[in-house]
């Protein structure tokens, strides 16, 4: 049965402007996605109590043997929820779209979701690239900087799951991630020193990046990946490289120790002056602050 006219959406390709009821057994899901069971259960409960808020998007089947059938473009979760509820029909927006357009519609819908992950976007970028889209074209479609797109494609093609995860969480700069992906272990160590000296990495962030690089070297680029137990023979070059790497690591530690020592001296000097002020000492007593860390007290008293 036909339903009232549905306004044309900028996310839809084609000329369809009507919502129609389509039998569930006439819809094919050509590229199904695995779903979180708890999230899906909430979706089913929501549709059961409130009804369907938005129709799914389908396109007529391109297979001549399936005339009268439709291929799902967007709304797999809503479609499966209707199936789980025992419904026979579901409201649909029918669009006329080729394979490329169907993918773009699905991508736009996914980006418009309230809860979407960066991982969805990253792998959608890879799919667009695999389909022949240039970096400039992908940039125009996603509103992302071409340099960022090139960097992400490099990480994806090299299978750098650990680096990508760190970039997603926001504590590893994309420029440093691509440098690590392109560089040898020795070059990575040099870059870490430079990143510290220039202030790109600081404090806890430097420690997290160091741990990430160590895990990547010993456990591999992928999560759950097992490194080969066959070790290469030790050579003088390998020993020299290991020695140089350790020297650079200790240089970074010394630089951090120097900076922390300077900060402690500033604190000790400031506390000495404050404790010499009678008003400040009276304020401490009124606030019932009668002690301080022993290591700090020893430094203030000239000990340690």
C-alpha positions in Angstrom: 0.0 0.0 0.0 1.2 3.6 -0.7 1.8 6.0 2.1 1.9 9.8 2.1 4.5 11.6 0.1 8.0 11.6 1.7 10.2 14.7 1.1 13.3 14.1 -0.9 16.4 13.7 1.2 19.8 15.0 0.2 21.2 11.6 1.4 19.3 9.7 -1.2 20.3 9.2 -4.8 17.6 8.9 -7.5 14.1 10.2 -7.9 12.1 8.2 -5.3 9.9 10.5 -3.1 7.4 8.0 -1.8 7.4 5.7 1.2 6.0 2.3 0.3 5.4 -0.9 2.3 7.6 -3.8 1.1 7.3 -7.4 2.2 10.3 -8.4 4.3 10.8 -11.6 2.3 11.4 -9.5 -0.9 14.4 -7.7 0.6 17.9 -9.0 0.2 20.8 -7.9 2.4 23.8 -8.2 0.1 26.5 -7.0 2.5 25.4 -7.8 6.1 27.3 -6.5 9.1 27.8 -8.1 12.5 26.0 -6.3 15.3 26.4 -6.0 19.0 23.7 -8.2 20.6 22.9 -5.8 23.4 22.6 -2.8 21.1 20.4 -4.8 18.7 18.2 -5.9 21.6 17.7 -2.2 22.6 16.8 -1.4 19.0 14.2 -4.1 18.9 12.7 -3.0 22.2 12.6 0.6 21.0 10.9 -0.2 17.7 8.4 -2.5 19.5 7.4 0.2 22.0 7.7 3.4 19.9 7.4 2.2 16.3 9.7 2.8 13.3 11.0 6.4 13.3 12.6 6.3 9.8 12.0 4.0 6.9 14.8 1.9 5.4 16.3 2.6 2.0 16.2 -0.1 -0.7 16.8 -0.2 -4.5 15.2 -2.6 -7.0 17.3 -5.7 -7.6 19.6 -5.6 -10.6 19.4 -9.4 -10.9 16.9 -10.3 -13.7 16.1 -13.6 -11.9 14.9 -11.6 -8.9 12.4 -9.3 -10.5 10.2 -7.7 -7.9 12.8 -8.0 -5.2 14.8 -5.2 -3.5 18.4 -4.9 -2.3 18.9 -3.2 1.1 20.9 0.1 0.9 20.5 1.5 4.5 18.7 0.2 7.6 20.0 -3.3 8.2 19.4 -3.0 12.0 15.8 -1.7 11.5 15.1 -4.5 8.9 16.4 -7.2 11.2 14.4 -5.8 14.1 11.2 -6.0 12.1 12.1 -9.6 11.2 12.7 -10.4 14.9 9.3 -8.8 15.8 7.5 -11.1 13.4 6.4 -8.3 11.1 5.7 -9.0 7.4 6.2 -5.6 5.8 8.4 -2.6 6.5 8.2 1.1 5.3 10.8 1.7 2.6 12.2 4.5 0.5 12.9 3.0 -2.9 15.8 4.7 -4.8 17.3 4.1 -8.2 21.0 3.8 -7.7 24.0 2.0 -9.1 26.5 0.1 -7.0 28.7 3.1 -6.4 25.8 5.3 -5.5 24.4 2.7 -3.1 27.7 2.6 -1.3 27.9 6.4 -1.0 24.3 6.5 0.4 25.3 3.9 3.0 28.4 5.8 3.9 26.5 9.1 4.3 23.9 7.4 6.5 26.6 5.9 8.6 28.3 9.2 9.1 25.0 10.7 10.1 24.4 8.3 12.9 24.6 9.7 16.4 27.0 6.9 17.6 29.6 6.1 15.0 33.2 5.2 15.5 36.3 6.6 13.7 37.0 3.1 12.6 33.9 3.1 10.4 35.0 6.2 8.7 38.6 5.0 8.3 37.6 1.8 6.6 35.1 3.6 4.4 37.9 5.8 3.2 39.8 2.6 2.2 36.8 1.2 0.4 36.5 4.5 -1.6 40.2 4.3 -2.5 39.9 0.7 -3.6 37.0 1.7 -5.8 39.2 4.1 -7.7 38.4 7.4 -6.0 41.4 9.8 -5.8 42.5 11.5 -2.6 41.0 14.8 -3.8 37.6 13.1 -4.5 37.6 11.4 -1.1 38.5 14.7 0.5 35.6 16.5 -1.2 33.1 13.7 -0.1 34.3 13.4 3.5 35.5 17.0 4.2 38.8 15.7 5.4 42.2 17.1 4.6 44.0 15.2 1.7 47.2 14.9 3.8 45.2 13.2 6.6 43.5 10.8 4.1 46.9 9.8 2.6 48.3 9.1 6.0 45.3 7.0 7.0 45.4 5.0 3.7 49.1 4.3 4.4 48.3 3.0 7.9 45.4 0.9 6.6 47.3 -0.7 3.7 50.2 -1.6 6.0 47.8 -3.2 8.5 48.9 -0.8 11.3 46.0 -1.7 13.7 47.9 -0.6 16.8 48.9 2.8 15.4 45.4 3.4 14.0 43.8 2.7 17.4 46.2 5.1 19.1 45.4 7.8 16.5 41.6 7.2 17.0 42.1 7.7 20.8 43.8 11.0 20.2 47.1 10.5 22.0 49.3 9.6 18.9 49.7 12.4 16.3 48.8 11.1 12.8 52.2 12.5 11.5 54.1 10.5 14.1 52.1 7.4 13.3 52.9 7.5 9.6 56.5 8.2 10.4 56.6 5.1 12.6 54.9 3.0 9.8 57.6 4.1 7.2 60.7 3.9 9.4 63.0 1.3 10.8 63.5 0.7 14.5 66.6 2.9 14.6 64.8 5.8 12.8 61.8 5.4 15.1 64.1 5.9 18.1 65.6 9.1 16.6 62.2 10.4 15.9 61.1 9.8 19.4 64.0 11.8 20.7 63.2 14.6 18.3 59.5 14.5 19.3 60.4 14.9 22.9 62.9 17.7 22.3 60.4 19.6 20.2 57.5 19.1 22.6 55.4 17.0 20.3 55.3 14.3 23.0 55.3 15.1 26.7 55.1 13.2 30.0 52.6 10.4 30.1 52.0 10.7 26.3 55.7 9.9 25.7 55.5 6.8 27.9 52.3 5.6 26.2 53.9 6.0 22.7 57.0 4.2 23.9 55.0 1.3 25.1 53.0 1.2 21.9 56.1 1.1 19.7 57.6 -1.7 21.9 54.4 -3.8 21.6 54.3 -3.2 17.8 57.9 -4.3 17.5 57.5 -7.5 19.6 53.9 -8.4 19.1 53.3 -7.2 15.6 51.2 -4.6 13.9 47.9 -6.4 14.3 46.1 -7.3 17.6 46.3 -10.9 18.4 49.2 -11.4 16.0 52.0 -13.8 17.0 55.5 -13.2 16.1 57.6 -16.0 14.6 59.7 -17.8 17.1 62.5 -18.2 14.6 65.1 -15.7 15.5 67.6 -14.3 13.0 71.3 -14.8 13.8 72.9 -12.1 15.8 75.3 -10.0 13.7 77.6 -7.1 14.7 75.3 -4.7 12.9 72.4 -5.9 14.9 74.3 -5.6 18.1 75.4 -2.1 17.2 71.8 -1.1 16.3 70.5 -2.5 19.6 73.2 -0.6 21.5 72.5 2.7 19.7 68.8 2.2 20.4 69.4 1.7 24.1 71.7 4.7 24.2 69.0 6.9 22.7 66.4 5.6 25.1 68.6 6.4 28.1 69.3 9.9 26.6 65.6 10.5 26.6 65.4 9.4 30.3 68.3 11.7 31.2 66.6 14.6 29.5 63.4 13.9 31.4 65.3 13.6 34.7 67.0 16.9 34.1 63.6 18.6 33.5 62.0 17.1 36.5 65.0 18.1 38.7 64.6 21.7 37.5 60.9 21.6 38.4 61.7 20.2 41.9 64.2 23.0 42.5 61.6 25.6 41.5 59.1 24.0 44.0 61.7 23.8 46.8 62.8 27.4 46.3 59.2 28.6 46.3 58.3 26.6 49.4 61.3 27.9 51.3 60.2 31.5 50.7 56.6 30.7 51.6 57.5 29.0 54.8 59.6 32.0 55.8 56.5 34.1 55.6 54.6 34.3 59.0 51.3 35.0 57.3 51.6 31.9 55.1 52.5 29.8 58.1 49.5 31.2 60.0 47.3 30.3 57.0 48.5 26.7 57.0 47.8 26.4 60.7 44.3 27.8 60.3 43.6 25.2 57.5 45.0 22.4 59.7 47.8 21.7 57.2 50.6 20.6 59.4 52.7 18.2 57.2 54.1 17.7 53.7 55.7 14.9 51.8 58.9 13.8 53.6 61.0 13.9 50.4 59.9 17.5 49.8 60.6 18.4 53.5 64.1 16.9 53.3 64.9 19.0 50.2 63.6 22.2 51.8 65.7 21.5 54.9 68.8 20.9 52.8 68.8 17.1 53.2 68.7 14.4 50.6 
